[in-house]
């Protein structure tokens, strides 16, 4: 079959499916893209020729920024438990390098996305092309090489003949739960438009079976031996629990053995918040219950977690514990010198656990009572006369029953992790692997595309909003309804507090004009975020107190169009952090408060346990 490389690619992508537990779905649901001279004649022409509407083989979506379209794609894939993903096509040069942050976000969060940046002419016949990086050391380096370290598979298609093998490798990595992440096929602009003869079988319907690896019997025996020797076990549930669809198996396993379950950011919602074994968020942003238990646990059972510094309180949290790590990726299972149980989370939870073995009843009882006390603390944080951030989150939590909440960066992820009551596993969508400002609105769009039947609540700080608000226009274009809560606190509340804690005096963390002193300490800026949102095509409501905010939420939920609620919050946070986070403090300084902060830092660091 004679087709251009791009036509062959598009035809191939439309024929790829995944299967797990007997259900099939499209592997590549559609293609986001922004066109330029590096892809318009290739992928652009190929999409147009095959038809790119919603009912055509590969629907096309126009985003406003390449980074944002990766956020949308990644949020979609996360909501679909990594069984279905999107492709993203860009021009060469800046369109391509705009992908880098999105690619890193995808790979770090272990979420699939197929990136198709254009690349400079393979023939090099045209000489230095617009936007080409010229590397005096080598002519085969292009800006796309920036994508190599942030991709789980990277290839450059310099000849059409290279395409089939690259496509097969790309699909395998995308659909492999242990390896998935950003996959990049760099496509030189001439090769995209170049014709070749392709075998028919390349375009046959192909099903990628998503594996559920079962635990190796010997590893299972070792894991069971560890459990038998444990009296105070604690489960740390990560995103892997959700992706493997183990959200019914986890509570069953916990009940069977009387084990308390704590959750990471990606794992939050894996357990119903009011389940008797649930102790809520773990780590620096954890609940007092989970943190207290973590300090005393003799065995930590990590299920589908990467153990980031937020989870381990920078390795200060799990004082005496040994680790048993259930993970589909050996890389993660091996962390903290843990006993490795390399397996799909659902398969492992079904196989694991010696008959009749239970945690010390005193331990299980203590977990339940600590958890009840924490629920009271959380309820107090949600109650209040003024529109503090926790009060605002409490109102959103109430309105969002059955819906989804989306967030990524700033001071909200911590409050959300500690306080939010998730009523179903897909409800809590906080991107905290890359914690990327600007993910929120674009990500919310991806969530809504994946679960159009659910109300999607995007929580976005004013800092994040100013970084990447433009996908509101994309939501309006697609007729996709989002409820966007824009939390305006005049700058970077999170980094402001952190700055103060490390002796950096809140430098550059408030949005203020340059004042007479020459510093950024003048008047608050006249920036009107409500007007900005309206200009992008959203309906806008404003609220400054709890009653007005509750009413705005009701209106936004009843609306059919994307609605932004511009809410001004007053300072006042939720409960304090119960566990540490390692952010270094200057070792020498002329300021007394920095020297004091350094002394506290050095004292805290002494608890850091050097896991192997
Ligand atoms: C792209 C990006 N740049 C910088 C940071 C570092 N950072 C984390 S939170 C934050 C401030 C966020 O401000 P805002 O969205 O207003 O949230 P607030 O802290 O006020 O809750 C910054 C700069 C980041 N996470 N992502
Ligand atoms: Mg802010």
PDB file of N, CA and C and ligand atoms in Angstrom, residues 389 410-412 460-464 487-494 509 511 569, ligand 2:
ATOM      1  N   UNK A 389      -8.749  28.671  52.860  1.00  0.00           N
ATOM      2  CA  UNK A 389      -8.622  27.595  51.862  1.00  0.00           C
ATOM      3  C   UNK A 389      -9.274  26.285  52.328  1.00  0.00           C
ATOM      4  N   UNK A 410       1.134  24.077  44.412  1.00  0.00           N
ATOM      5  CA  UNK A 410       0.807  25.160  45.339  1.00  0.00           C
ATOM      6  C   UNK A 410       0.489  24.620  46.716  1.00  0.00           C
ATOM      7  N   UNK A 411      -0.326  25.371  47.456  1.00  0.00           N
ATOM      8  CA  UNK A 411      -0.636  24.956  48.822  1.00  0.00           C
ATOM      9  C   UNK A 411      -1.828  24.006  48.875  1.00  0.00           C
ATOM     10  N   UNK A 412      -2.568  23.883  47.780  1.00  0.00           N
ATOM     11  CA  UNK A 412      -3.754  23.017  47.834  1.00  0.00           C
ATOM     12  C   UNK A 412      -3.455  21.524  47.917  1.00  0.00           C
ATOM     13  N   UNK A 460      -7.523  25.575  40.969  1.00  0.00           N
ATOM     14  CA  UNK A 460      -6.302  26.169  40.419  1.00  0.00           C
ATOM     15  C   UNK A 460      -5.946  27.436  41.200  1.00  0.00           C
ATOM     16  N   UNK A 461      -4.682  27.522  41.629  1.00  0.00           N
ATOM     17  CA  UNK A 461      -4.205  28.717  42.312  1.00  0.00           C
ATOM     18  C   UNK A 461      -4.007  29.852  41.325  1.00  0.00           C
ATOM     19  N   UNK A 462      -3.900  31.072  41.834  1.00  0.00           N
ATOM     20  CA  UNK A 462      -3.707  32.211  40.919  1.00  0.00           C
ATOM     21  C   UNK A 462      -2.361  32.116  40.197  1.00  0.00           C
ATOM     22  N   UNK A 463      -1.359  31.567  40.877  1.00  0.00           N
ATOM     23  CA  UNK A 463      -0.059  31.395  40.231  1.00  0.00           C
ATOM     24  C   UNK A 463      -0.148  30.409  39.081  1.00  0.00           C
ATOM     25  N   UNK A 464      -0.744  29.260  39.336  1.00  0.00           N
ATOM     26  CA  UNK A 464      -0.914  28.246  38.288  1.00  0.00           C
ATOM     27  C   UNK A 464      -1.772  28.783  37.150  1.00  0.00           C
ATOM     28  N   UNK A 487      -8.470  29.912  42.930  1.00  0.00           N
ATOM     29  CA  UNK A 487      -8.223  30.355  44.302  1.00  0.00           C
ATOM     30  C   UNK A 487      -7.184  31.477  44.297  1.00  0.00           C
ATOM     31  N   UNK A 488      -7.673  32.687  44.496  1.00  0.00           N
ATOM     32  CA  UNK A 488      -6.825  33.869  44.385  1.00  0.00           C
ATOM     33  C   UNK A 488      -6.377  34.308  45.780  1.00  0.00           C
ATOM     34  N   UNK A 489      -5.080  34.142  46.051  1.00  0.00           N
ATOM     35  CA  UNK A 489      -4.539  34.601  47.332  1.00  0.00           C
ATOM     36  C   UNK A 489      -3.369  35.556  47.125  1.00  0.00           C
ATOM     37  N   UNK A 490      -3.310  36.147  45.934  1.00  0.00           N
ATOM     38  CA  UNK A 490      -2.327  37.201  45.684  1.00  0.00           C
ATOM     39  C   UNK A 490      -0.907  36.714  45.499  1.00  0.00           C
ATOM     40  N   UNK A 491      -0.731  35.488  45.042  1.00  0.00           N
ATOM     41  CA  UNK A 491       0.622  35.000  44.765  1.00  0.00           C
ATOM     42  C   UNK A 491       0.838  33.575  45.222  1.00  0.00           C
ATOM     43  N   UNK A 492       2.066  33.284  45.628  1.00  0.00           N
ATOM     44  CA  UNK A 492       2.485  31.913  45.940  1.00  0.00           C
ATOM     45  C   UNK A 492       2.394  31.667  47.442  1.00  0.00           C
ATOM     46  N   UNK A 493       1.215  31.318  47.937  1.00  0.00           N
ATOM     47  CA  UNK A 493       1.092  31.076  49.384  1.00  0.00           C
ATOM     48  C   UNK A 493       2.046  29.980  49.830  1.00  0.00           C
ATOM     49  N   UNK A 494       2.113  28.908  49.045  1.00  0.00           N
ATOM     50  CA  UNK A 494       2.937  27.754  49.430  1.00  0.00           C
ATOM     51  C   UNK A 494       4.400  28.142  49.519  1.00  0.00           C
ATOM     52  N   UNK A 509       7.388  36.141  46.164  1.00  0.00           N
ATOM     53  CA  UNK A 509       6.286  35.184  46.272  1.00  0.00           C
ATOM     54  C   UNK A 509       4.910  35.842  46.358  1.00  0.00           C
ATOM     55  N   UNK A 511       2.296  38.721  44.427  1.00  0.00           N
ATOM     56  CA  UNK A 511       2.126  39.507  43.199  1.00  0.00           C
ATOM     57  C   UNK A 511       1.937  40.964  43.571  1.00  0.00           C
ATOM     58  N   UNK A 569      -9.516  34.053  48.765  1.00  0.00           N
ATOM     59  CA  UNK A 569      -9.459  33.404  50.078  1.00  0.00           C
ATOM     60  C   UNK A 569      -8.700  34.286  51.060  1.00  0.00           C
TER      61      UNK A 569
HETATM   62 MG1  LIG B   2      -1.790  31.665  45.002  1.00  0.00          MG
END
